[in-house]
Amino acid sequence: MTRALFIVDVQNDFTERGALGVVGGDQVAERVTRFLAEHAGDYRIVVASRDWHDGDNDNGGHFASGEPDFIDTWPVHCVAGTFGAEYDEGFDTSTVTHHLKKGQGRPAYSLFEGMTDDGVTAGHLLEQYGIIDIDIAGLATDYCVRASALDAIEHGRRVRVFTDLVAGVHPDSSERALAEIAHAGAVLLDSRA
Ligand code: VGL
C-alpha cells in the first residue's frame, strides 16, 4: 500500500461559527468522517494537519492588526490550545495515524510546513512509508488545500483532490485554485466516484 490521505485543517475555526468559518465546512467534516469509515483501510497513512498559531503575537502579520483582507491577513484564528484550533467535532480522527501542527508564529498554508510533536514532517513520512499517491481533502480549498496540493505535486507524488471533501473561503478563488491544481498535474474527483 503506497497511498496516503492528507486531511487539511478540519478545525473549529474553519467550519461554520468559527473565527474564519467557510461555507460547507461542517459538511466537509461529516463527509470526511463518513469517507474514513469506509476507506481508512485503503491508506498506508492518514495525516491530518492543524493550523496552530501563537496567541501572543500576529504570527508574522498573518493576523490582521486592523481589518483583515481575507487574502493575506485574517481574523485571529486557530490559536494553539483553544477550542478554535481543535479538530471540528464532526471529524472523527480515530483513524488518523499522524497529526501535524503548523503556523506557530508565522503563516503556514501548506500541510508540508507542519510537524508532529516529535518533529516529523510530511516530507519525512512520504519517504518513511514509501508513499507514491496522495489524496487530499479539507479546508480551505483556495488556501491550505491549494498550497498542500501544489507541494505534494512538487514532491513528485501522484495527487488527487476530492472535490466533495473540500470547501473554500471565496467561490471564485476556490474555482481558480482547483483549476491551478489540476493544471499542475493533480486529478480532481468525487470521493464517491
Ligand atoms: C487557512 C486562511 C488562513 C486555511 C489558514 O486553512 O486554508 N486559510 N489560514
CSV table of C-alpha atoms and ligand atoms in Angstrom, one decimal:
chain,number,residue,atom,x,y,z
A,1,MET,CA,0.0,0.0,0.0
A,2,THR,CA,1.6,3.2,-1.2
A,3,ARG,CA,-1.3,5.7,-0.8
A,4,ALA,CA,-1.6,8.5,1.8
A,5,LEU,CA,-4.6,10.6,2.7
A,6,PHE,CA,-3.9,14.2,3.8
A,7,ILE,CA,-6.7,15.9,5.7
A,8,VAL,CA,-6.0,19.6,5.9
A,9,ASP,CA,-7.2,21.9,8.7
A,10,VAL,CA,-10.6,20.5,9.5
A,11,GLN,CA,-10.8,22.7,12.7
A,12,ASN,CA,-13.5,24.5,14.5
A,13,ASP,CA,-12.3,28.0,13.4
A,14,PHE,CA,-12.6,27.0,9.7
A,15,THR,CA,-16.1,25.5,10.0
A,16,GLU,CA,-19.4,27.3,10.5
A,17,ARG,CA,-19.5,29.5,13.5
A,18,GLY,CA,-15.6,29.6,13.6
A,19,ALA,CA,-13.5,32.7,13.5
A,20,LEU,CA,-12.8,32.1,9.8
A,21,GLY,CA,-15.6,29.7,9.1
A,22,VAL,CA,-16.1,28.7,5.5
A,23,VAL,CA,-19.4,27.8,4.0
A,24,GLY,CA,-19.7,24.0,3.8
A,25,GLY,CA,-17.0,23.4,6.4
A,26,ASP,CA,-19.3,21.3,8.7
A,27,GLN,CA,-20.4,19.3,5.8
A,28,VAL,CA,-16.7,18.6,4.9
A,29,ALA,CA,-16.1,17.4,8.5
A,30,GLU,CA,-19.0,15.0,8.3
A,31,ARG,CA,-18.2,13.7,4.8
A,32,VAL,CA,-14.5,13.1,5.7
A,33,THR,CA,-15.7,11.1,8.7
A,34,ARG,CA,-18.0,9.0,6.5
A,35,PHE,CA,-15.2,8.6,3.9
A,36,LEU,CA,-12.8,7.4,6.6
A,37,ALA,CA,-15.3,4.9,8.0
A,38,GLU,CA,-15.3,3.2,4.6
A,39,HIS,CA,-11.8,3.9,3.2
A,40,ALA,CA,-9.3,4.5,6.0
A,41,GLY,CA,-8.1,0.9,5.4
A,42,ASP,CA,-7.1,1.9,1.8
A,43,TYR,CA,-4.4,4.1,3.1
A,44,ARG,CA,-0.9,3.4,4.4
A,45,ILE,CA,-1.1,6.6,6.5
A,46,VAL,CA,-3.8,9.1,7.2
A,47,VAL,CA,-2.2,12.5,8.0
A,48,ALA,CA,-4.2,15.4,9.5
A,49,SER,CA,-2.9,19.0,9.9
A,50,ARG,CA,-3.9,21.8,12.2
A,51,ASP,CA,-3.2,25.5,12.0
A,52,TRP,CA,-1.6,26.2,15.4
A,53,HIS,CA,-0.9,29.9,15.8
A,54,ASP,CA,0.6,31.8,18.7
A,55,GLY,CA,-1.8,33.8,20.8
A,56,ASP,CA,0.6,36.5,21.9
A,57,ASN,CA,1.7,37.8,18.5
A,58,ASP,CA,0.4,38.4,15.0
A,59,ASN,CA,2.2,35.3,13.6
A,60,GLY,CA,4.3,37.2,11.1
A,61,GLY,CA,1.5,39.5,10.0
A,62,HIS,CA,-0.9,36.6,9.4
A,63,PHE,CA,-3.4,38.1,12.0
A,64,ALA,CA,-4.6,41.5,10.8
A,65,SER,CA,-3.9,44.5,13.0
A,66,GLY,CA,-7.0,46.3,11.6
A,67,GLU,CA,-9.5,45.0,9.1
A,68,PRO,CA,-8.4,41.6,7.6
A,69,ASP,CA,-8.3,41.5,3.7
A,70,PHE,CA,-9.1,37.7,3.7
A,71,ILE,CA,-6.3,37.2,1.2
A,72,ASP,CA,-3.0,37.8,3.2
A,73,THR,CA,-4.4,38.9,6.6
A,74,TRP,CA,-7.0,37.2,8.6
A,75,PRO,CA,-9.0,37.5,11.8
A,76,VAL,CA,-7.4,35.8,14.8
A,77,HIS,CA,-7.9,32.1,14.3
A,78,CYS,CA,-6.6,28.7,15.4
A,79,VAL,CA,-4.7,29.9,18.5
A,80,ALA,CA,-2.8,26.9,20.0
A,81,GLY,CA,-4.7,25.2,22.8
A,82,THR,CA,-8.1,27.0,22.1
A,83,PHE,CA,-11.4,25.4,21.0
A,84,GLY,CA,-11.0,27.1,17.6
A,85,ALA,CA,-7.8,25.1,17.0
A,86,GLU,CA,-9.3,21.8,17.8
A,87,TYR,CA,-10.5,19.5,15.1
A,88,ASP,CA,-14.1,20.0,14.2
A,89,GLU,CA,-16.3,17.8,16.4
A,90,GLY,CA,-17.8,16.3,13.3
A,91,PHE,CA,-14.4,15.0,12.2
A,92,ASP,CA,-13.7,11.6,13.8
A,93,THR,CA,-9.9,11.4,14.0
A,94,SER,CA,-9.7,7.9,15.3
A,95,THR,CA,-8.1,6.5,12.1
A,96,VAL,CA,-5.7,9.4,11.7
A,97,THR,CA,-2.2,8.0,12.0
A,98,HIS,CA,-0.2,11.2,12.1
A,99,HIS,CA,-1.1,14.7,13.5
A,100,LEU,CA,0.8,17.7,12.2
A,101,LYS,CA,0.8,21.3,13.6
A,102,LYS,CA,1.8,24.3,11.6
A,103,GLY,CA,1.9,28.1,11.7
A,104,GLN,CA,3.5,28.6,15.2
A,105,GLY,CA,4.5,32.3,14.9
A,106,ARG,CA,4.1,32.5,11.1
A,107,PRO,CA,1.8,32.0,8.2
A,108,ALA,CA,1.8,28.3,7.1
A,109,TYR,CA,-0.7,27.3,4.5
A,110,SER,CA,0.8,24.0,3.4
A,111,LEU,CA,0.5,20.8,5.4
A,112,PHE,CA,4.1,20.3,4.3
A,113,GLU,CA,5.1,23.1,6.7
A,114,GLY,CA,3.7,21.2,9.6
A,115,MET,CA,5.4,18.7,12.1
A,116,THR,CA,4.3,16.1,14.5
A,117,ASP,CA,5.0,16.7,18.2
A,118,ASP,CA,8.2,14.7,17.6
A,119,GLY,CA,9.4,16.9,14.8
A,120,VAL,CA,8.4,14.7,11.8
A,121,THR,CA,7.3,16.4,8.6
A,122,ALA,CA,5.0,15.2,5.8
A,123,GLY,CA,8.1,15.0,3.6
A,124,HIS,CA,9.7,12.6,6.1
A,125,LEU,CA,6.5,10.5,6.2
A,126,LEU,CA,6.4,10.2,2.4
A,127,GLU,CA,9.9,8.7,2.4
A,128,GLN,CA,9.5,6.6,5.5
A,129,TYR,CA,6.3,4.9,4.2
A,130,GLY,CA,7.2,4.8,0.5
A,131,ILE,CA,4.2,6.9,-0.5
A,132,ILE,CA,3.6,7.3,-4.2
A,133,ASP,CA,0.0,8.5,-4.3
A,134,ILE,CA,-1.6,11.3,-2.1
A,135,ASP,CA,-5.3,12.0,-1.8
A,136,ILE,CA,-6.3,15.4,-0.3
A,137,ALA,CA,-9.3,16.7,1.5
A,138,GLY,CA,-10.0,19.5,3.9
A,139,LEU,CA,-10.2,23.3,4.3
A,140,ALA,CA,-9.8,25.7,2.8
A,141,THR,CA,-9.8,25.0,-1.0
A,142,ASP,CA,-8.2,28.3,-2.0
A,143,TYR,CA,-5.6,28.5,0.7
A,144,CYS,CA,-4.3,25.5,2.7
A,145,VAL,CA,-5.7,22.8,0.4
A,146,ARG,CA,-4.3,24.6,-2.6
A,147,ALA,CA,-0.8,25.0,-1.0
A,148,SER,CA,-0.7,21.4,0.2
A,149,ALA,CA,-1.7,20.0,-3.2
A,150,LEU,CA,0.9,22.1,-5.1
A,151,ASP,CA,3.6,21.0,-2.6
A,152,ALA,CA,2.5,17.3,-2.9
A,153,ILE,CA,2.9,17.6,-6.7
A,154,GLU,CA,6.2,19.4,-6.2
A,155,HIS,CA,7.3,16.3,-4.1
A,156,GLY,CA,6.8,14.2,-7.2
A,157,ARG,CA,3.8,12.3,-6.0
A,158,ARG,CA,0.6,11.4,-7.9
A,159,VAL,CA,-2.0,13.7,-6.3
A,160,ARG,CA,-5.8,13.6,-6.3
A,161,VAL,CA,-8.1,16.1,-4.6
A,162,PHE,CA,-11.6,15.1,-3.6
A,163,THR,CA,-13.8,17.9,-4.8
A,164,ASP,CA,-16.7,16.9,-2.5
A,165,LEU,CA,-14.4,16.9,0.6
A,166,VAL,CA,-13.1,20.5,0.3
A,167,ALA,CA,-14.7,23.9,0.9
A,168,GLY,CA,-13.2,27.3,0.2
A,169,VAL,CA,-13.1,30.9,1.6
A,170,HIS,CA,-14.2,32.6,-1.7
A,171,PRO,CA,-16.1,30.8,-4.5
A,172,ASP,CA,-14.0,32.5,-7.3
A,173,SER,CA,-10.6,31.8,-5.9
A,174,SER,CA,-11.6,28.3,-4.9
A,175,GLU,CA,-12.6,27.6,-8.6
A,176,ARG,CA,-9.3,29.1,-9.7
A,177,ALA,CA,-7.3,27.1,-7.1
A,178,LEU,CA,-8.9,23.8,-8.3
A,179,ALA,CA,-8.0,24.8,-11.9
A,180,GLU,CA,-4.5,25.6,-10.9
A,181,ILE,CA,-4.1,22.3,-9.0
A,182,ALA,CA,-5.4,20.4,-12.0
A,183,HIS,CA,-3.1,22.3,-14.4
A,184,ALA,CA,-0.2,21.4,-12.1
A,185,GLY,CA,-1.0,17.7,-12.6
A,186,ALA,CA,-3.4,16.6,-9.9
A,187,VAL,CA,-6.6,14.7,-10.7
A,188,LEU,CA,-9.8,16.2,-9.3
A,189,LEU,CA,-12.5,13.7,-8.5
A,190,ASP,CA,-15.5,13.0,-6.3
A,191,SER,CA,-14.7,10.7,-3.4
A,192,ARG,CA,-17.8,8.7,-4.1
A,193,ALA,CA,-16.9,8.1,-7.8
B,1,VGL,C1,-6.3,29.0,6.0
B,1,VGL,C2,-6.7,31.2,5.8
B,1,VGL,C3,-5.8,31.5,6.8
B,1,VGL,C4,-6.7,27.6,5.6
B,1,VGL,C5,-5.5,29.2,7.1
B,1,VGL,O1,-6.6,26.6,6.4
B,1,VGL,O2,-7.0,27.4,4.4
B,1,VGL,N1,-6.9,30.0,5.4
B,1,VGL,N2,-5.2,30.5,7.4
